[in-house]
Amino acid sequence: MLGLFLLLPVLALHARELPDYSPELLGLAMGAYGLTQALLQIPFGRWSDRYGRKPVIAVGLALFAAGSIMGALAQSVAALAVARAVQGAGAMSAAVTALLADLTRPEVRTRAMAVVGISIGLSFVVALVLAPVLDAAIGMDGIFLVMLAMAVAGFLLLRYAVPPEPERTGGREARPLAALAALVARPSLRPLYAGVFALHFIMTATFLSVPQALVTDLGIESADHWQVYLGVFAVSLVGTVLLVVATERSGRGHVLFVASVLLAGAAQALLGHDHAHLWQVLAALALFFAAFNYLEARLPALLTHAAPGTERGAALGIFATAQFLGAFLGGALGGVLLGRYGISGVFWGSAAVAAGWAVLAGLGAPADAYRHEPA
């Protein structure tokens, strides 16, 4: 995940220098990994049931490595989009989660899953800070080579450090597609699938616009963007902690959830209204990340409590598919908005998505979707 996140803060700036640049192509390059991740999450999970977790994870790492090599050699935005799509084709998160479940005892499994979730969150923060530094030192080609090194390191860890898989006495029967469709349509889960789709739509669209606004409107060199991201994220953690504490103490998790969605939308609207004044941009980004951090942790917690234990794995696979599909469309549609309406149009589009999500979260079967929330 660190490898996938590393390009978000810098890709939009480099793509503008390539000969075939267009906002639409940039959007595809930003979100292409999400499309292949979304298409292959469930198949990779099924194949890991049939052929074993480690072989499927190894194939995923090989695809990620191949995409990284293609990215390092890319000389056009179209080639970057293809490289990102190949990277995303290494959709191994379902297989990794399943392997973790196979190798942990039931009494420590929840803790192990929490550690994985925290590590993904930290990888996002590290990518925001590290990407501009790496970009200044080794360029975007070098960042792709760093991703290649990560894939090689992952393969070595898989081969020599991860314990063997438990013996399988027989292949697990795949869940029928009709059962998956019923799980997608379940009223208690639909708002959560829609929520993670919207959240990652907004996140990808945000990084289509923010790096360009920092350079063109505020005159901040790309090498210094890490200072902006680090400061904003540090401040945003205060807001996130306040939201978490309020959720635990008030017992009004649903209200605070909707309020956080509205906060993310308000931050996007502030950026759309004015992204030419530094303190307003910093304040809006701090508000956005406070809401984003809270919602990113809250959504999977709500899902795991709302989905029955026998269907939790399948529900998480659908959840991941919705997440990556949102990332793809956030890039693709964000690119269209960027081309037609400029940077402000992308922010206002994200605000509209947040507003729609707030309505759905407020009206979308709260009695079911939030009944099992841990308060």
mmCIF file of C-alpha atoms in Angstrom, residues 63-286:
data_model
loop_
_atom_site.group_PDB
_atom_site.id
_atom_site.type_symbol
_atom_site.label_atom_id
_atom_site.label_comp_id
_atom_site.label_asym_id
_atom_site.label_seq_id
_atom_site.Cartn_x
_atom_site.Cartn_y
_atom_site.Cartn_z
ATOM 1 C CA LEU A 63 2.593 -7.864 -11.203
ATOM 2 C CA PHE A 64 3.355 -4.919 -8.925
ATOM 3 C CA ALA A 65 7.065 -5.259 -9.770
ATOM 4 C CA ALA A 66 6.309 -5.412 -13.512
ATOM 5 C CA GLY A 67 4.159 -2.278 -13.274
ATOM 6 C CA SER A 68 6.933 -0.513 -11.375
ATOM 7 C CA ILE A 69 9.456 -1.288 -14.131
ATOM 8 C CA MET A 70 6.985 -0.055 -16.754
ATOM 9 C CA GLY A 71 6.463 3.148 -14.769
ATOM 10 C CA ALA A 72 10.189 3.804 -14.476
ATOM 11 C CA LEU A 73 10.489 3.524 -18.274
ATOM 12 C CA ALA A 74 7.309 5.457 -19.118
ATOM 13 C CA GLN A 75 7.691 8.540 -21.303
ATOM 14 C CA SER A 76 4.013 9.499 -21.594
ATOM 15 C CA VAL A 77 0.940 9.879 -19.409
ATOM 16 C CA ALA A 78 -0.729 7.004 -21.275
ATOM 17 C CA ALA A 79 2.231 4.746 -20.453
ATOM 18 C CA LEU A 80 2.021 5.835 -16.814
ATOM 19 C CA ALA A 81 -1.678 4.908 -16.764
ATOM 20 C CA VAL A 82 -0.877 1.431 -18.123
ATOM 21 C CA ALA A 83 1.925 1.002 -15.587
ATOM 22 C CA ARG A 84 -0.381 1.988 -12.719
ATOM 23 C CA ALA A 85 -3.037 -0.415 -13.987
ATOM 24 C CA VAL A 86 -0.494 -3.270 -14.016
ATOM 25 C CA GLN A 87 0.612 -2.328 -10.504
ATOM 26 C CA GLY A 88 -2.992 -2.420 -9.361
ATOM 27 C CA ALA A 89 -3.480 -5.825 -10.984
ATOM 28 C CA GLY A 90 -1.429 -7.213 -8.103
ATOM 29 C CA ALA A 91 -4.662 -7.158 -6.076
ATOM 30 C CA MET A 92 -3.446 -9.294 -3.213
ATOM 31 C CA SER A 93 -4.954 -7.588 -0.172
ATOM 32 C CA ALA A 94 -7.735 -10.183 0.147
ATOM 33 C CA ALA A 95 -5.174 -13.004 -0.026
ATOM 34 C CA VAL A 96 -2.922 -11.260 2.520
ATOM 35 C CA THR A 97 -5.853 -10.785 4.909
ATOM 36 C CA ALA A 98 -6.861 -14.420 4.466
ATOM 37 C CA LEU A 99 -3.281 -15.601 5.117
ATOM 38 C CA LEU A 100 -3.150 -13.505 8.275
ATOM 39 C CA ALA A 101 -6.383 -15.115 9.434
ATOM 40 C CA ASP A 102 -4.980 -18.587 8.620
ATOM 41 C CA LEU A 103 -1.822 -17.967 10.658
ATOM 42 C CA THR A 104 -3.365 -16.374 13.771
ATOM 43 C CA ARG A 105 -5.351 -17.868 16.619
ATOM 44 C CA PRO A 106 -8.968 -16.643 16.922
ATOM 45 C CA GLU A 107 -8.262 -14.918 20.234
ATOM 46 C CA VAL A 108 -5.552 -12.673 18.715
ATOM 47 C CA ARG A 109 -6.951 -12.341 15.189
ATOM 48 C CA THR A 110 -8.792 -9.070 15.824
ATOM 49 C CA ARG A 111 -5.636 -7.522 17.260
ATOM 50 C CA ALA A 112 -3.614 -8.710 14.255
ATOM 51 C CA MET A 113 -6.151 -7.218 11.828
ATOM 52 C CA ALA A 114 -6.027 -3.948 13.769
ATOM 53 C CA VAL A 115 -2.226 -3.844 13.401
ATOM 54 C CA VAL A 116 -2.602 -4.290 9.631
ATOM 55 C CA GLY A 117 -5.173 -1.489 9.507
ATOM 56 C CA ILE A 118 -2.907 0.826 11.485
ATOM 57 C CA SER A 119 0.039 0.003 9.211
ATOM 58 C CA ILE A 120 -2.011 0.916 6.123
ATOM 59 C CA GLY A 121 -2.980 4.217 7.725
ATOM 60 C CA LEU A 122 0.633 4.930 8.616
ATOM 61 C CA SER A 123 1.748 4.051 5.090
ATOM 62 C CA PHE A 124 -0.561 6.769 3.765
ATOM 63 C CA VAL A 125 0.950 9.353 6.134
ATOM 64 C CA VAL A 126 4.506 8.238 5.346
ATOM 65 C CA ALA A 127 3.777 8.440 1.608
ATOM 66 C CA LEU A 128 2.509 12.026 1.895
ATOM 67 C CA VAL A 129 5.698 13.129 3.631
ATOM 68 C CA LEU A 130 8.209 10.877 1.887
ATOM 69 C CA ALA A 131 7.041 11.226 -1.744
ATOM 70 C CA PRO A 132 8.016 14.918 -2.196
ATOM 71 C CA VAL A 133 11.407 14.230 -0.593
ATOM 72 C CA LEU A 134 12.071 11.233 -2.844
ATOM 73 C CA ASP A 135 10.823 13.158 -5.854
ATOM 74 C CA ALA A 136 13.329 15.958 -5.208
ATOM 75 C CA ALA A 137 16.158 13.455 -4.716
ATOM 76 C CA ILE A 138 15.572 10.775 -7.367
ATOM 77 C CA GLY A 139 12.588 11.898 -9.453
ATOM 78 C CA MET A 140 9.452 9.965 -10.312
ATOM 79 C CA ASP A 141 11.429 7.301 -12.199
ATOM 80 C CA GLY A 142 13.379 6.708 -9.006
ATOM 81 C CA ILE A 143 10.153 6.410 -7.008
ATOM 82 C CA PHE A 144 9.028 3.624 -9.344
ATOM 83 C CA LEU A 145 12.368 1.877 -8.730
ATOM 84 C CA VAL A 146 11.811 2.235 -4.971
ATOM 85 C CA MET A 147 8.462 0.486 -5.514
ATOM 86 C CA LEU A 148 10.279 -2.275 -7.397
ATOM 87 C CA ALA A 149 12.643 -2.700 -4.449
ATOM 88 C CA MET A 150 9.611 -2.902 -2.133
ATOM 89 C CA ALA A 151 8.134 -5.692 -4.272
ATOM 90 C CA VAL A 152 11.418 -7.632 -4.158
ATOM 91 C CA ALA A 153 11.632 -7.145 -0.378
ATOM 92 C CA GLY A 154 8.025 -8.325 -0.048
ATOM 93 C CA PHE A 155 8.783 -11.456 -2.055
ATOM 94 C CA LEU A 156 11.818 -12.248 0.110
ATOM 95 C CA LEU A 157 9.760 -11.779 3.278
ATOM 96 C CA LEU A 158 7.031 -14.011 1.867
ATOM 97 C CA ARG A 159 9.569 -16.697 0.978
ATOM 98 C CA TYR A 160 11.758 -16.660 4.070
ATOM 99 C CA ALA A 161 9.947 -14.904 6.936
ATOM 100 C CA VAL A 162 6.256 -15.797 6.651
ATOM 101 C CA PRO A 163 5.396 -19.163 8.224
ATOM 102 C CA PRO A 164 4.096 -21.953 5.992
ATOM 103 C CA GLU A 165 0.380 -22.034 5.289
ATOM 104 C CA PRO A 166 -1.706 -24.533 7.251
ATOM 105 C CA GLU A 167 -2.347 -27.812 5.467
ATOM 106 C CA ARG A 168 -5.539 -27.877 3.426
ATOM 107 C CA THR A 169 -7.627 -31.002 3.479
ATOM 108 C CA GLY A 170 -9.712 -29.854 0.528
ATOM 109 C CA GLY A 171 -10.478 -26.783 -1.529
ATOM 110 C CA ARG A 172 -12.935 -24.391 -0.002
ATOM 111 C CA GLU A 173 -16.066 -24.055 -2.082
ATOM 112 C CA ALA A 174 -16.373 -20.642 -3.671
ATOM 113 C CA ARG A 175 -19.278 -18.503 -2.630
ATOM 114 C CA PRO A 176 -21.924 -18.448 -5.409
ATOM 115 C CA LEU A 177 -22.187 -15.190 -7.306
ATOM 116 C CA ALA A 178 -25.869 -14.952 -6.375
ATOM 117 C CA ALA A 179 -24.871 -14.952 -2.699
ATOM 118 C CA LEU A 180 -22.360 -12.151 -3.366
ATOM 119 C CA ALA A 181 -25.048 -10.151 -5.174
ATOM 120 C CA ALA A 182 -27.361 -10.571 -2.183
ATOM 121 C CA LEU A 183 -24.586 -9.371 0.092
ATOM 122 C CA VAL A 184 -24.051 -6.294 -2.085
ATOM 123 C CA ALA A 185 -27.759 -5.488 -1.934
ATOM 124 C CA ARG A 186 -28.164 -5.962 1.836
ATOM 125 C CA PRO A 187 -29.690 -2.724 3.234
ATOM 126 C CA SER A 188 -27.514 -2.712 6.361
ATOM 127 C CA LEU A 189 -24.303 -2.834 4.298
ATOM 128 C CA ARG A 190 -25.138 -0.709 1.252
ATOM 129 C CA PRO A 191 -24.457 2.643 2.982
ATOM 130 C CA LEU A 192 -21.036 1.384 4.053
ATOM 131 C CA TYR A 193 -20.073 0.226 0.549
ATOM 132 C CA ALA A 194 -21.249 3.578 -0.819
ATOM 133 C CA GLY A 195 -19.354 5.383 1.927
ATOM 134 C CA VAL A 196 -15.958 3.836 1.234
ATOM 135 C CA PHE A 197 -16.540 4.413 -2.494
ATOM 136 C CA ALA A 198 -17.237 8.114 -1.876
ATOM 137 C CA LEU A 199 -14.348 8.542 0.583
ATOM 138 C CA HIS A 200 -11.735 7.215 -1.826
ATOM 139 C CA PHE A 201 -13.300 9.048 -4.755
ATOM 140 C CA ILE A 202 -12.775 12.280 -2.826
ATOM 141 C CA MET A 203 -9.288 11.329 -1.658
ATOM 142 C CA THR A 204 -8.014 10.581 -5.180
ATOM 143 C CA ALA A 205 -9.652 13.697 -6.627
ATOM 144 C CA THR A 206 -8.093 15.759 -3.840
ATOM 145 C CA PHE A 207 -4.584 14.688 -4.814
ATOM 146 C CA LEU A 208 -5.375 15.401 -8.435
ATOM 147 C CA SER A 209 -5.841 19.051 -7.418
ATOM 148 C CA VAL A 210 -3.977 19.899 -4.216
ATOM 149 C CA PRO A 211 -0.384 19.451 -5.494
ATOM 150 C CA GLN A 212 -1.169 21.648 -8.500
ATOM 151 C CA ALA A 213 -2.806 24.308 -6.307
ATOM 152 C CA LEU A 214 0.233 24.368 -4.016
ATOM 153 C CA VAL A 215 2.543 25.000 -6.966
ATOM 154 C CA THR A 216 0.496 27.216 -9.275
ATOM 155 C CA ASP A 217 -1.586 29.225 -6.794
ATOM 156 C CA LEU A 218 0.616 29.338 -3.711
ATOM 157 C CA GLY A 219 4.081 29.139 -5.262
ATOM 158 C CA ILE A 220 5.253 26.292 -3.025
ATOM 159 C CA GLU A 221 7.908 24.169 -4.721
ATOM 160 C CA SER A 222 7.093 20.455 -4.924
ATOM 161 C CA ALA A 223 10.184 19.618 -2.860
ATOM 162 C CA ASP A 224 8.627 21.542 0.045
ATOM 163 C CA HIS A 225 5.184 19.930 -0.096
ATOM 164 C CA TRP A 226 6.174 17.421 2.578
ATOM 165 C CA GLN A 227 6.212 20.256 5.117
ATOM 166 C CA VAL A 228 2.640 21.189 4.203
ATOM 167 C CA TYR A 229 1.395 17.598 4.430
ATOM 168 C CA LEU A 230 3.223 16.844 7.678
ATOM 169 C CA GLY A 231 1.963 19.999 9.405
ATOM 170 C CA VAL A 232 -1.609 19.573 8.172
ATOM 171 C CA PHE A 233 -1.722 15.914 9.136
ATOM 172 C CA ALA A 234 -0.324 16.590 12.612
ATOM 173 C CA VAL A 235 -3.001 19.218 13.259
ATOM 174 C CA SER A 236 -5.725 17.008 11.790
ATOM 175 C CA LEU A 237 -4.964 14.234 14.278
ATOM 176 C CA VAL A 238 -6.304 16.453 17.063
ATOM 177 C CA GLY A 239 -9.648 16.645 15.288
ATOM 178 C CA THR A 240 -9.656 12.915 14.603
ATOM 179 C CA VAL A 241 -8.987 12.085 18.249
ATOM 180 C CA LEU A 242 -11.773 14.428 19.345
ATOM 181 C CA LEU A 243 -14.206 12.709 16.975
ATOM 182 C CA VAL A 244 -13.193 9.251 18.210
ATOM 183 C CA VAL A 245 -13.501 10.240 21.878
ATOM 184 C CA ALA A 246 -16.865 11.895 21.254
ATOM 185 C CA THR A 247 -18.110 8.760 19.499
ATOM 186 C CA GLU A 248 -17.079 6.529 22.386
ATOM 187 C CA ARG A 249 -18.457 8.767 25.119
ATOM 188 C CA SER A 250 -21.635 10.158 23.595
ATOM 189 C CA GLY A 251 -23.087 6.999 22.082
ATOM 190 C CA ARG A 252 -24.203 9.110 19.107
ATOM 191 C CA GLY A 253 -21.919 7.535 16.554
ATOM 192 C CA HIS A 254 -24.375 7.916 13.707
ATOM 193 C CA VAL A 255 -24.732 11.664 14.206
ATOM 194 C CA LEU A 256 -20.961 12.122 14.441
ATOM 195 C CA PHE A 257 -20.454 9.949 11.376
ATOM 196 C CA VAL A 258 -22.761 12.137 9.268
ATOM 197 C CA ALA A 259 -21.164 15.264 10.763
ATOM 198 C CA SER A 260 -17.729 13.995 9.686
ATOM 199 C CA VAL A 261 -18.952 13.461 6.136
ATOM 200 C CA LEU A 262 -20.322 16.996 6.109
ATOM 201 C CA LEU A 263 -16.989 18.254 7.502
ATOM 202 C CA ALA A 264 -15.114 16.586 4.629
ATOM 203 C CA GLY A 265 -17.535 18.136 2.153
ATOM 204 C CA ALA A 266 -17.219 21.582 3.757
ATOM 205 C CA ALA A 267 -13.423 21.345 3.497
ATOM 206 C CA GLN A 268 -13.695 20.578 -0.219
ATOM 207 C CA ALA A 269 -16.104 23.493 -0.667
ATOM 208 C CA LEU A 270 -13.648 25.819 1.094
ATOM 209 C CA LEU A 271 -10.903 24.688 -1.278
ATOM 210 C CA GLY A 272 -13.203 25.159 -4.249
ATOM 211 C CA HIS A 273 -14.114 28.662 -3.110
ATOM 212 C CA ASP A 274 -10.533 29.815 -2.541
ATOM 213 C CA HIS A 275 -7.300 27.867 -2.957
ATOM 214 C CA ALA A 276 -5.074 30.909 -3.482
ATOM 215 C CA HIS A 277 -4.571 31.848 0.189
ATOM 216 C CA LEU A 278 -2.203 29.693 2.222
ATOM 217 C CA TRP A 279 -3.933 29.730 5.605
ATOM 218 C CA GLN A 280 -7.327 28.936 4.124
ATOM 219 C CA VAL A 281 -5.846 26.004 2.196
ATOM 220 C CA LEU A 282 -4.058 24.722 5.310
ATOM 221 C CA ALA A 283 -7.213 25.025 7.430
ATOM 222 C CA ALA A 284 -9.343 23.272 4.803
ATOM 223 C CA LEU A 285 -6.827 20.431 4.441
ATOM 224 C CA ALA A 286 -6.617 20.001 8.226
#
